[in-house]
mmCIF file of C-alpha atoms in Angstrom:
data_model
loop_
_atom_site.group_PDB
_atom_site.id
_atom_site.type_symbol
_atom_site.label_atom_id
_atom_site.label_comp_id
_atom_site.label_asym_id
_atom_site.label_seq_id
_atom_site.Cartn_x
_atom_site.Cartn_y
_atom_site.Cartn_z
ATOM 1 C CA MET A 1 89.395 55.535 90.185
ATOM 2 C CA LYS A 2 89.616 58.440 87.770
ATOM 3 C CA LEU A 3 88.024 61.686 88.949
ATOM 4 C CA ASN A 4 87.412 64.753 86.801
ATOM 5 C CA THR A 5 86.717 67.716 89.080
ATOM 6 C CA SER A 6 87.170 70.216 86.236
ATOM 7 C CA VAL A 7 83.646 69.425 84.976
ATOM 8 C CA LEU A 8 82.395 71.151 88.114
ATOM 9 C CA ASP A 9 83.377 74.469 86.515
ATOM 10 C CA GLY A 10 80.816 74.086 83.759
ATOM 11 C CA LEU A 11 78.254 72.572 86.094
ATOM 12 C CA ARG A 12 78.493 75.498 88.492
ATOM 13 C CA PHE A 13 78.026 77.921 85.613
ATOM 14 C CA LEU A 14 75.023 75.999 84.282
ATOM 15 C CA LEU A 15 73.440 75.847 87.735
ATOM 16 C CA ALA A 16 73.908 79.604 88.176
ATOM 17 C CA LEU A 17 72.320 80.210 84.754
ATOM 18 C CA TRP A 18 69.456 77.900 85.708
ATOM 19 C CA VAL A 19 68.793 80.083 88.763
ATOM 20 C CA VAL A 20 68.986 83.312 86.727
ATOM 21 C CA CYS A 21 66.752 82.035 83.913
ATOM 22 C CA GLY A 22 64.328 80.495 86.395
ATOM 23 C CA HIS A 23 63.918 83.689 88.372
ATOM 24 C CA PHE A 24 63.423 85.701 85.189
ATOM 25 C CA TYR A 25 60.736 83.292 84.010
ATOM 26 C CA ILE A 26 58.974 83.369 87.378
ATOM 27 C CA ILE A 27 59.064 87.172 87.611
ATOM 28 C CA ILE A 28 57.438 87.613 84.187
ATOM 29 C CA GLY A 29 54.687 85.214 85.172
ATOM 30 C CA GLY A 30 55.964 81.763 84.274
ATOM 31 C CA THR A 31 53.281 79.563 82.744
ATOM 32 C CA ASN A 32 50.741 82.312 83.435
ATOM 33 C CA PHE A 33 52.513 84.210 80.633
ATOM 34 C CA PHE A 34 53.606 81.403 78.308
ATOM 35 C CA ASN A 35 54.291 77.703 78.637
ATOM 36 C CA ILE A 36 57.281 75.791 77.295
ATOM 37 C CA PRO A 37 56.709 72.032 77.630
ATOM 38 C CA PHE A 38 59.142 70.462 80.140
ATOM 39 C CA ILE A 39 61.379 73.583 80.151
ATOM 40 C CA SER A 40 58.778 75.528 82.141
ATOM 41 C CA SER A 41 58.856 72.882 84.853
ATOM 42 C CA LEU A 42 62.631 73.257 85.140
ATOM 43 C CA LEU A 43 62.576 77.054 85.100
ATOM 44 C CA GLN A 44 59.928 77.245 87.801
ATOM 45 C CA GLN A 45 62.088 75.182 90.171
ATOM 46 C CA PRO A 46 65.436 77.020 90.461
ATOM 47 C CA ILE A 47 65.717 75.581 93.959
ATOM 48 C CA ILE A 48 66.757 72.304 92.287
ATOM 49 C CA ALA A 49 69.855 74.080 90.973
ATOM 50 C CA VAL A 50 70.579 75.264 94.520
ATOM 51 C CA ASN A 51 70.410 71.641 95.653
ATOM 52 C CA GLY A 52 73.092 70.951 93.057
ATOM 53 C CA PHE A 53 75.258 73.710 94.522
ATOM 54 C CA MET A 54 74.891 72.116 97.974
ATOM 55 C CA ILE A 55 76.074 68.733 96.717
ATOM 56 C CA ILE A 56 79.051 70.381 95.003
ATOM 57 C CA THR A 57 79.825 72.331 98.180
ATOM 58 C CA GLY A 58 79.800 69.197 100.322
ATOM 59 C CA PHE A 59 82.017 67.457 97.780
ATOM 60 C CA LEU A 60 84.586 70.231 97.323
ATOM 61 C CA MET A 61 84.920 71.105 100.996
ATOM 62 C CA THR A 62 85.543 67.466 101.912
ATOM 63 C CA TYR A 63 87.785 66.818 98.908
ATOM 64 C CA HIS A 64 90.125 69.714 99.681
ATOM 65 C CA TYR A 65 90.026 69.078 103.435
ATOM 66 C CA ILE A 66 91.283 65.544 102.819
ATOM 67 C CA LEU A 67 93.936 66.684 100.349
ATOM 68 C CA ARG A 68 95.260 69.197 102.900
ATOM 69 C CA GLU A 69 95.341 66.627 105.700
ATOM 70 C CA GLU A 70 99.110 66.205 105.590
ATOM 71 C CA ARG A 71 99.736 69.951 105.924
ATOM 72 C CA GLU A 72 96.685 70.748 108.024
ATOM 73 C CA PRO A 73 95.658 67.820 110.269
ATOM 74 C CA PHE A 74 91.920 67.883 110.825
ATOM 75 C CA GLN A 75 92.381 67.210 114.551
ATOM 76 C CA GLN A 76 94.026 70.615 114.989
ATOM 77 C CA ALA A 77 91.705 73.497 115.891
ATOM 78 C CA SER A 78 93.810 75.788 113.700
ATOM 79 C CA THR A 79 92.748 73.776 110.635
ATOM 80 C CA GLY A 80 89.111 74.639 111.264
ATOM 81 C CA VAL A 81 89.989 78.290 111.789
ATOM 82 C CA LYS A 82 91.903 78.379 108.506
ATOM 83 C CA PHE A 83 89.008 76.733 106.695
ATOM 84 C CA ILE A 84 86.462 79.260 107.958
ATOM 85 C CA LEU A 85 88.790 82.179 107.202
ATOM 86 C CA ARG A 86 89.236 80.979 103.605
ATOM 87 C CA ARG A 87 85.477 80.723 103.156
ATOM 88 C CA PHE A 88 84.892 84.133 104.778
ATOM 89 C CA PHE A 89 87.303 85.948 102.460
ATOM 90 C CA ARG A 90 85.866 84.049 99.515
ATOM 91 C CA LEU A 91 82.213 84.793 100.214
ATOM 92 C CA TYR A 92 81.769 87.861 102.384
ATOM 93 C CA PRO A 93 83.038 90.833 100.314
ATOM 94 C CA ILE A 94 80.589 90.346 97.421
ATOM 95 C CA TYR A 95 77.893 89.211 99.833
ATOM 96 C CA PHE A 96 78.277 92.370 101.922
ATOM 97 C CA LEU A 97 78.033 94.537 98.802
ATOM 98 C CA ALA A 98 74.922 92.679 97.605
ATOM 99 C CA ILE A 99 73.132 92.887 100.947
ATOM 100 C CA ILE A 100 73.809 96.617 101.373
ATOM 101 C CA ALA A 101 72.630 97.315 97.810
ATOM 102 C CA ALA A 102 69.533 95.166 98.281
ATOM 103 C CA PHE A 103 68.696 96.826 101.612
ATOM 104 C CA PHE A 104 68.310 100.208 99.923
ATOM 105 C CA LEU A 105 66.611 98.835 96.804
ATOM 106 C CA VAL A 106 64.448 95.968 98.060
ATOM 107 C CA GLU A 107 61.250 97.989 98.489
ATOM 108 C CA ASN A 108 61.419 99.235 94.907
ATOM 109 C CA MET A 109 62.507 95.796 93.688
ATOM 110 C CA TYR A 110 59.313 94.191 94.976
ATOM 111 C CA LEU A 111 57.077 97.030 93.802
ATOM 112 C CA LEU A 112 58.543 96.613 90.329
ATOM 113 C CA ARG A 113 58.087 92.849 90.476
ATOM 114 C CA GLU A 114 54.369 93.351 91.109
ATOM 115 C CA GLU A 115 54.152 95.819 88.211
ATOM 116 C CA ILE A 116 56.067 93.439 85.927
ATOM 117 C CA LEU A 117 53.747 90.572 86.811
ATOM 118 C CA GLU A 118 50.683 92.662 86.055
ATOM 119 C CA PHE A 119 52.162 93.784 82.711
ATOM 120 C CA PHE A 120 52.833 90.255 81.469
ATOM 121 C CA THR A 121 49.866 88.380 83.000
ATOM 122 C CA GLY A 122 47.276 91.028 83.871
ATOM 123 C CA SER A 123 47.305 89.915 87.486
ATOM 124 C CA SER A 124 49.467 90.203 90.600
ATOM 125 C CA ILE A 125 49.033 86.495 91.294
ATOM 126 C CA THR A 126 52.297 84.597 90.881
ATOM 127 C CA VAL A 127 52.673 81.303 89.041
ATOM 128 C CA PHE A 128 52.632 79.600 92.456
ATOM 129 C CA GLY A 129 49.124 80.913 93.156
ATOM 130 C CA ASN A 130 49.944 83.492 95.823
ATOM 131 C CA GLU A 131 49.805 87.270 95.739
ATOM 132 C CA SER A 132 53.023 89.007 94.742
ATOM 133 C CA LYS A 133 54.520 90.060 98.062
ATOM 134 C CA LEU A 134 56.007 93.392 99.069
ATOM 135 C CA GLU A 135 58.937 93.847 101.422
ATOM 136 C CA THR A 136 59.887 96.700 103.745
ATOM 137 C CA PRO A 137 63.526 96.485 104.844
ATOM 138 C CA THR A 138 64.284 96.515 108.561
ATOM 139 C CA LEU A 139 67.498 96.830 110.527
ATOM 140 C CA VAL A 140 66.856 93.396 112.003
ATOM 141 C CA GLY A 141 66.646 92.012 108.494
ATOM 142 C CA MET A 142 69.796 93.768 107.363
ATOM 143 C CA PHE A 143 71.974 92.815 110.343
ATOM 144 C CA SER A 144 70.704 89.245 110.429
ATOM 145 C CA HIS A 145 71.641 88.957 106.745
ATOM 146 C CA LEU A 146 75.056 90.511 107.295
ATOM 147 C CA LEU A 147 75.691 87.984 110.070
ATOM 148 C CA PHE A 148 74.395 85.075 107.962
ATOM 149 C CA ILE A 149 71.849 84.168 110.654
ATOM 150 C CA HIS A 150 68.733 85.205 108.713
ATOM 151 C CA GLY A 151 68.181 81.597 107.688
ATOM 152 C CA LEU A 152 67.643 80.686 111.341
ATOM 153 C CA ILE A 153 65.071 83.412 112.010
ATOM 154 C CA PRO A 154 61.460 82.671 110.980
ATOM 155 C CA HIS A 155 60.214 84.935 108.170
ATOM 156 C CA GLU A 156 63.616 86.648 107.796
ATOM 157 C CA ASP A 157 65.256 84.101 105.508
ATOM 158 C CA SER A 158 64.653 86.055 102.286
ATOM 159 C CA THR A 159 63.445 89.526 103.260
ATOM 160 C CA ILE A 160 66.390 91.597 101.993
ATOM 161 C CA LEU A 161 67.723 89.600 99.056
ATOM 162 C CA SER A 162 65.663 86.582 98.066
ATOM 163 C CA VAL A 163 68.592 84.437 96.893
ATOM 164 C CA ALA A 164 70.576 85.076 100.092
ATOM 165 C CA TRP A 165 68.741 82.330 101.984
ATOM 166 C CA SER A 166 71.144 79.767 100.534
ATOM 167 C CA LEU A 167 74.177 81.765 101.707
ATOM 168 C CA SER A 168 72.960 81.550 105.300
ATOM 169 C CA LEU A 169 72.534 77.824 104.759
ATOM 170 C CA GLU A 170 76.048 77.421 103.346
ATOM 171 C CA MET A 171 77.656 79.498 106.082
ATOM 172 C CA GLN A 172 75.952 77.372 108.736
ATOM 173 C CA PHE A 173 77.473 74.343 107.012
ATOM 174 C CA TYR A 174 80.939 75.941 106.900
ATOM 175 C CA VAL A 175 80.869 76.811 110.596
ATOM 176 C CA ILE A 176 80.152 73.251 111.704
ATOM 177 C CA PHE A 177 82.010 71.485 108.870
ATOM 178 C CA PRO A 178 85.384 71.174 110.688
ATOM 179 C CA ILE A 179 83.605 69.601 113.665
ATOM 180 C CA ILE A 180 81.523 67.261 111.515
ATOM 181 C CA PHE A 181 84.595 66.220 109.546
ATOM 182 C CA ALA A 182 86.585 65.475 112.690
ATOM 183 C CA VAL A 183 83.743 63.426 114.149
ATOM 184 C CA LEU A 184 82.975 61.477 110.977
ATOM 185 C CA PHE A 185 86.484 60.675 109.827
ATOM 186 C CA ARG A 186 88.289 59.972 113.084
ATOM 187 C CA LYS A 187 87.368 56.268 113.323
ATOM 188 C CA GLN A 188 84.701 53.951 111.916
ATOM 189 C CA ALA A 189 83.735 56.477 109.266
ATOM 190 C CA SER A 190 81.184 54.171 107.629
ATOM 191 C CA LEU A 191 79.227 53.657 110.831
ATOM 192 C CA ARG A 192 79.335 57.346 111.712
ATOM 193 C CA PHE A 193 78.190 58.376 108.243
ATOM 194 C CA SER A 194 75.310 55.893 108.453
ATOM 195 C CA VAL A 195 74.147 57.349 111.753
ATOM 196 C CA ILE A 196 74.328 60.970 110.622
ATOM 197 C CA THR A 197 72.659 60.113 107.300
ATOM 198 C CA VAL A 198 69.643 58.527 108.957
ATOM 199 C CA ILE A 199 69.337 61.236 111.613
ATOM 200 C CA SER A 200 69.705 64.104 109.123
ATOM 201 C CA VAL A 201 67.114 62.609 106.747
ATOM 202 C CA ILE A 202 64.584 62.136 109.567
ATOM 203 C CA VAL A 203 65.158 65.668 110.880
ATOM 204 C CA SER A 204 64.954 67.110 107.369
ATOM 205 C CA VAL A 205 61.652 65.414 106.563
ATOM 206 C CA LEU A 206 60.053 66.310 109.889
ATOM 207 C CA SER A 207 61.282 69.906 109.879
ATOM 208 C CA LEU A 208 60.168 70.574 106.299
ATOM 209 C CA ASN A 209 56.696 69.299 107.116
ATOM 210 C CA TYR A 210 56.230 71.094 110.427
ATOM 211 C CA LEU A 211 58.240 74.310 110.084
ATOM 212 C CA LYS A 212 57.576 75.330 106.473
ATOM 213 C CA SER A 213 54.949 77.834 107.661
ATOM 214 C CA TYR A 214 57.699 79.736 109.507
ATOM 215 C CA PHE A 215 60.326 79.771 106.753
ATOM 216 C CA ASP A 216 59.793 80.920 103.186
ATOM 217 C CA MET A 217 62.813 78.891 102.059
ATOM 218 C CA PRO A 218 64.648 75.893 103.600
ATOM 219 C CA ALA A 219 67.402 78.171 104.891
ATOM 220 C CA ALA A 220 68.211 76.428 108.171
ATOM 221 C CA LEU A 221 70.835 73.697 107.923
ATOM 222 C CA PHE A 222 68.670 70.997 109.480
ATOM 223 C CA PHE A 223 66.370 71.327 106.440
ATOM 224 C CA ARG A 224 69.047 70.476 103.862
ATOM 225 C CA MET A 225 71.902 68.731 105.668
ATOM 226 C CA PRO A 226 71.385 65.424 103.788
ATOM 227 C CA VAL A 227 72.399 66.862 100.402
ATOM 228 C CA PHE A 228 75.613 68.276 101.870
ATOM 229 C CA ILE A 229 76.339 64.840 103.360
ATOM 230 C CA LEU A 230 75.817 63.244 99.945
ATOM 231 C CA GLY A 231 78.539 65.458 98.486
ATOM 232 C CA MET A 232 80.841 64.688 101.429
ATOM 233 C CA MET A 233 80.453 60.937 100.961
ATOM 234 C CA VAL A 234 81.171 61.118 97.227
ATOM 235 C CA ALA A 235 84.404 63.014 97.926
ATOM 236 C CA ALA A 236 85.416 60.506 100.590
ATOM 237 C CA ALA A 237 84.790 57.605 98.203
ATOM 238 C CA ALA A 238 86.722 59.331 95.417
ATOM 239 C CA LEU A 239 89.750 59.561 97.727
ATOM 240 C CA LYS A 240 89.267 55.990 98.993
ATOM 241 C CA LYS A 241 88.129 56.929 102.479
ATOM 242 C CA LEU A 242 84.744 55.185 102.041
ATOM 243 C CA ARG A 243 83.589 52.266 99.948
ATOM 244 C CA TRP A 244 81.425 53.071 96.932
ATOM 245 C CA ARG A 245 78.791 50.471 97.790
ATOM 246 C CA PHE A 246 78.368 52.156 101.159
ATOM 247 C CA VAL A 247 78.011 55.587 99.509
ATOM 248 C CA ALA A 248 75.452 54.155 97.075
ATOM 249 C CA PHE A 249 73.397 52.694 99.933
ATOM 250 C CA ASN A 250 73.408 55.869 102.030
ATOM 251 C CA GLY A 251 72.890 57.967 98.902
ATOM 252 C CA CYS A 252 69.705 56.028 98.184
ATOM 253 C CA ILE A 253 68.452 56.827 101.689
ATOM 254 C CA ILE A 254 69.090 60.532 101.109
ATOM 255 C CA LEU A 255 67.637 60.681 97.604
ATOM 256 C CA ALA A 256 64.582 58.597 98.549
ATOM 257 C CA VAL A 257 63.037 61.675 100.181
ATOM 258 C CA GLU A 258 64.088 64.151 97.476
ATOM 259 C CA ASP A 259 62.057 65.152 94.423
ATOM 260 C CA LYS A 260 62.695 63.514 91.059
ATOM 261 C CA LEU A 261 64.630 66.435 89.575
ATOM 262 C CA THR A 262 67.029 66.539 92.521
ATOM 263 C CA VAL A 263 67.584 62.782 92.152
ATOM 264 C CA ILE A 264 68.320 63.132 88.425
ATOM 265 C CA LEU A 265 70.592 66.122 88.991
ATOM 266 C CA SER A 266 72.496 64.364 91.792
ATOM 267 C CA ILE A 267 73.115 61.256 89.728
ATOM 268 C CA GLY A 268 74.106 63.407 86.742
ATOM 269 C CA LEU A 269 76.619 65.425 88.761
ATOM 270 C CA ILE A 270 78.261 62.314 90.158
ATOM 271 C CA PHE A 271 78.258 60.535 86.795
ATOM 272 C CA LEU A 272 79.971 63.420 85.003
ATOM 273 C CA MET A 273 82.779 63.469 87.570
ATOM 274 C CA PHE A 274 83.487 59.752 87.157
ATOM 275 C CA TYR A 275 82.379 58.888 83.608
ATOM 276 C CA GLU A 276 85.979 58.272 82.478
ATOM 277 C CA ASN A 277 85.960 55.017 84.456
ATOM 278 C CA LEU A 278 83.268 53.647 82.131
ATOM 279 C CA LYS A 279 85.283 53.947 78.942
ATOM 280 C CA LEU A 280 85.590 50.175 78.536
ATOM 281 C CA VAL A 281 81.971 49.546 79.497
ATOM 282 C CA LEU A 282 80.001 52.069 77.442
ATOM 283 C CA PRO A 283 79.573 51.823 73.656
ATOM 284 C CA ARG A 284 82.171 53.959 71.916
ATOM 285 C CA SER A 285 79.579 56.301 70.370
ATOM 286 C CA ILE A 286 77.898 56.974 73.715
ATOM 287 C CA TYR A 287 81.211 57.458 75.502
ATOM 288 C CA SER A 288 82.316 59.910 72.789
ATOM 289 C CA ILE A 289 79.194 62.020 73.324
ATOM 290 C CA ILE A 290 79.646 62.015 77.101
ATOM 291 C CA SER A 291 83.325 62.831 76.687
ATOM 292 C CA LEU A 292 82.395 65.767 74.442
ATOM 293 C CA ILE A 293 80.023 67.050 77.124
ATOM 294 C CA GLY A 294 82.751 66.608 79.742
ATOM 295 C CA GLY A 295 85.153 68.576 77.569
ATOM 296 C CA LEU A 296 82.678 71.413 77.156
ATOM 297 C CA LEU A 297 82.148 71.535 80.909
ATOM 298 C CA SER A 298 85.915 71.765 81.452
ATOM 299 C CA ASN A 299 86.938 74.343 78.841
ATOM 300 C CA LYS A 300 87.949 77.992 79.259
ATOM 301 C CA VAL A 301 84.402 79.262 78.868
ATOM 302 C CA SER A 302 83.294 76.996 81.699
ATOM 303 C CA LYS A 303 86.205 78.173 83.852
ATOM 304 C CA PHE A 304 85.134 81.763 83.191
ATOM 305 C CA GLY A 305 81.562 80.842 84.084
ATOM 306 C CA ALA A 306 82.649 79.200 87.309
ATOM 307 C CA ASP A 307 84.652 82.287 88.262
ATOM 308 C CA ILE A 308 81.659 84.598 87.861
ATOM 309 C CA SER A 309 78.968 82.207 89.078
ATOM 310 C CA TYR A 310 78.942 83.499 92.665
ATOM 311 C CA SER A 311 78.496 87.163 91.732
ATOM 312 C CA LEU A 312 76.035 86.136 89.032
ATOM 313 C CA TYR A 313 73.979 84.280 91.602
ATOM 314 C CA LEU A 314 73.920 87.149 94.093
ATOM 315 C CA MET A 315 73.502 90.129 91.780
ATOM 316 C CA HIS A 316 70.933 89.081 89.199
ATOM 317 C CA MET A 317 67.883 89.573 91.423
ATOM 318 C CA ILE A 318 68.953 93.111 92.322
ATOM 319 C CA ILE A 319 69.346 94.155 88.692
ATOM 320 C CA MET A 320 66.553 92.174 87.059
ATOM 321 C CA PRO A 321 63.432 94.210 87.998
ATOM 322 C CA PHE A 322 64.995 97.483 86.844
ATOM 323 C CA ILE A 323 66.032 96.047 83.463
ATOM 324 C CA ILE A 324 62.585 94.606 82.787
ATOM 325 C CA LYS A 325 60.902 97.854 83.873
ATOM 326 C CA PHE A 326 63.119 99.806 81.449
ATOM 327 C CA PHE A 327 61.879 97.771 78.491
ATOM 328 C CA ILE A 328 58.264 97.820 79.691
ATOM 329 C CA ASP A 329 58.372 101.626 79.542
ATOM 330 C CA LEU A 330 59.393 101.435 75.860
ATOM 331 C CA ASN A 331 55.899 100.086 75.061
ATOM 332 C CA TYR A 332 56.998 97.099 72.995
ATOM 333 C CA SER A 333 54.957 93.921 72.762
ATOM 334 C CA LYS A 334 55.109 91.525 75.690
ATOM 335 C CA LEU A 335 57.191 88.936 73.838
ATOM 336 C CA LEU A 336 59.658 91.525 72.533
ATOM 337 C CA THR A 337 59.875 93.110 75.977
ATOM 338 C CA ALA A 338 60.599 89.720 77.536
ATOM 339 C CA GLY A 339 63.215 88.868 74.903
ATOM 340 C CA LEU A 340 65.071 92.168 75.109
ATOM 341 C CA SER A 341 64.928 92.118 78.900
ATOM 342 C CA PHE A 342 66.325 88.608 79.063
ATOM 343 C CA VAL A 343 69.231 89.234 76.688
ATOM 344 C CA SER A 344 70.070 92.516 78.407
ATOM 345 C CA LEU A 345 69.913 90.857 81.814
ATOM 346 C CA LEU A 346 72.419 88.197 80.780
ATOM 347 C CA VAL A 347 74.813 90.676 79.150
ATOM 348 C CA ILE A 348 74.717 93.195 81.996
ATOM 349 C CA THR A 349 74.813 90.679 84.826
ATOM 350 C CA ILE A 350 77.619 88.595 83.331
ATOM 351 C CA THR A 351 79.656 91.731 82.625
ATOM 352 C CA LEU A 352 79.088 93.084 86.135
ATOM 353 C CA SER A 353 79.901 89.700 87.659
ATOM 354 C CA TYR A 354 83.201 89.538 85.791
ATOM 355 C CA VAL A 355 84.156 93.032 86.967
ATOM 356 C CA LEU A 356 83.269 92.106 90.547
ATOM 357 C CA TYR A 357 85.270 88.903 90.268
ATOM 358 C CA LEU A 358 88.359 90.742 89.000
ATOM 359 C CA TYR A 359 88.308 93.678 91.379
ATOM 360 C CA ILE A 360 86.654 92.339 94.533
ATOM 361 C CA GLU A 361 86.546 88.550 94.637
ATOM 362 C CA LYS A 362 90.087 87.781 93.448
ATOM 363 C CA PRO A 363 91.838 90.402 95.613
ATOM 364 C CA PHE A 364 89.999 89.239 98.743
ATOM 365 C CA ILE A 365 90.654 85.575 97.964
ATOM 366 C CA SER A 366 94.351 86.428 97.760
ATOM 367 C CA MET A 367 94.101 88.414 100.983
ATOM 368 C CA GLY A 368 92.503 85.437 102.682
ATOM 369 C CA LYS A 369 95.374 83.202 101.581
ATOM 370 C CA ARG A 370 97.876 85.689 103.002
ATOM 371 C CA VAL A 371 96.022 85.868 106.300
ATOM 372 C CA VAL A 372 95.872 82.075 106.558
ATOM 373 C CA ALA A 373 99.594 81.864 105.730
ATOM 374 C CA THR A 374 100.387 84.012 108.783
ATOM 375 C CA LEU A 375 98.741 81.531 111.151
ATOM 376 C CA PRO A 376 101.027 79.032 112.904
ATOM 377 C CA ARG A 377 101.457 75.674 111.214
ATOM 378 C CA PRO A 378 101.362 72.399 113.159
ATOM 379 C CA THR A 379 104.770 71.095 114.156
ATOM 380 C CA ARG A 380 106.172 67.856 112.744
ATOM 381 C CA ALA A 381 105.456 66.172 116.068
ATOM 382 C CA GLN A 382 101.815 67.290 115.994
ATOM 383 C CA VAL A 383 101.398 65.913 112.488
ATOM 384 C CA GLU A 384 103.009 62.600 113.404
ATOM 385 C CA ILE A 385 100.811 61.994 116.450
ATOM 386 C CA SER A 386 97.612 62.791 114.568
ATOM 387 C CA THR A 387 95.237 59.871 114.085
ATOM 388 C CA ASP A 388 95.983 57.778 111.013
ATOM 389 C CA PHE A 389 93.800 58.910 108.123
ATOM 390 C CA SER A 390 94.661 56.177 105.687
ATOM 391 C CA GLY A 391 92.072 54.588 103.485
ATOM 392 C CA SER A 392 92.189 51.367 105.482
ATOM 393 C CA GLU A 393 91.389 53.184 108.727
ATOM 394 C CA ALA A 394 88.484 55.145 107.311
ATOM 395 C CA MET A 395 86.985 52.116 105.590
ATOM 396 C CA LYS A 396 86.676 49.962 108.680
#
């Protein structure tokens, strides 16, 4: 089956832009300021884009773990260590910078957000019906964020940097991923995936209903484990470690408890990775349009967007209130202020994200590769005695 992972570049960029645009729209009042049919509904739910990132994460981690199996057997503890080290060097440098910056700016950030809301809507009531909150940074908040454990602490999941809740969630996934992978793929993968799918969906539904008063965002892994599993199963099916009909069945169980937008986004993500297999089935005109979209999602602009998407995601909320406040002080009309603020936000944040990618992200990614390369590799004997990971074994 043909698989086009390059479309994930454009999808990651679009999801990051969805988060940025959504947060901007919410901060200026959302539909309390002005309403855009259908678009407003999308912009006021940037968490849907984060769900997309989780599916992509589950897919990519599993996909590359399987591809490295010959060099790095998943039964070896060193493989898990290498995986976590790669993720640490990829994520932590920019994350550390963002958290430290947010710690010193968060109080002013939230004061400005209240002022911005009052300027555009005449009220400090957000589009979600609650009072615009204020935050006072604490050392507990800062250190819990720096250790990625803030998502496990009630009322600390988004106190320093609001978007950082998802980073705690992802890091929790990375820490247990090598264990989960080893358990799921050792033998009878289909049965094991079925069990963990059902359990994770039940836990997710119950925890979201009973613990939402303690967490502002679903930042603990038991809240969102099913969407990571969905991405894992798609990767396994793409590499012939699971049957597609099994993935479709378990995917329906997972998506049955998700909102409509997450369902549409999930199906869209999967479809765009595998649409080339439908060339002989779809009408030529429709396939040409889809192929054009796939090409746009795989081009150099999309690759650039994927490269900067992580910094873009982390940094935009730190910069945004100060940019909007600057234009408010110029005493323009509300619409002109919103327009100038939005364009300036995109230009400044994208530029900053590219600089951070070049001078922080890339060097530390390379450093991580060098560190991993120094770790001992499994011997030929260790590789040979590892459990067979052929498609036939995993599909039993």
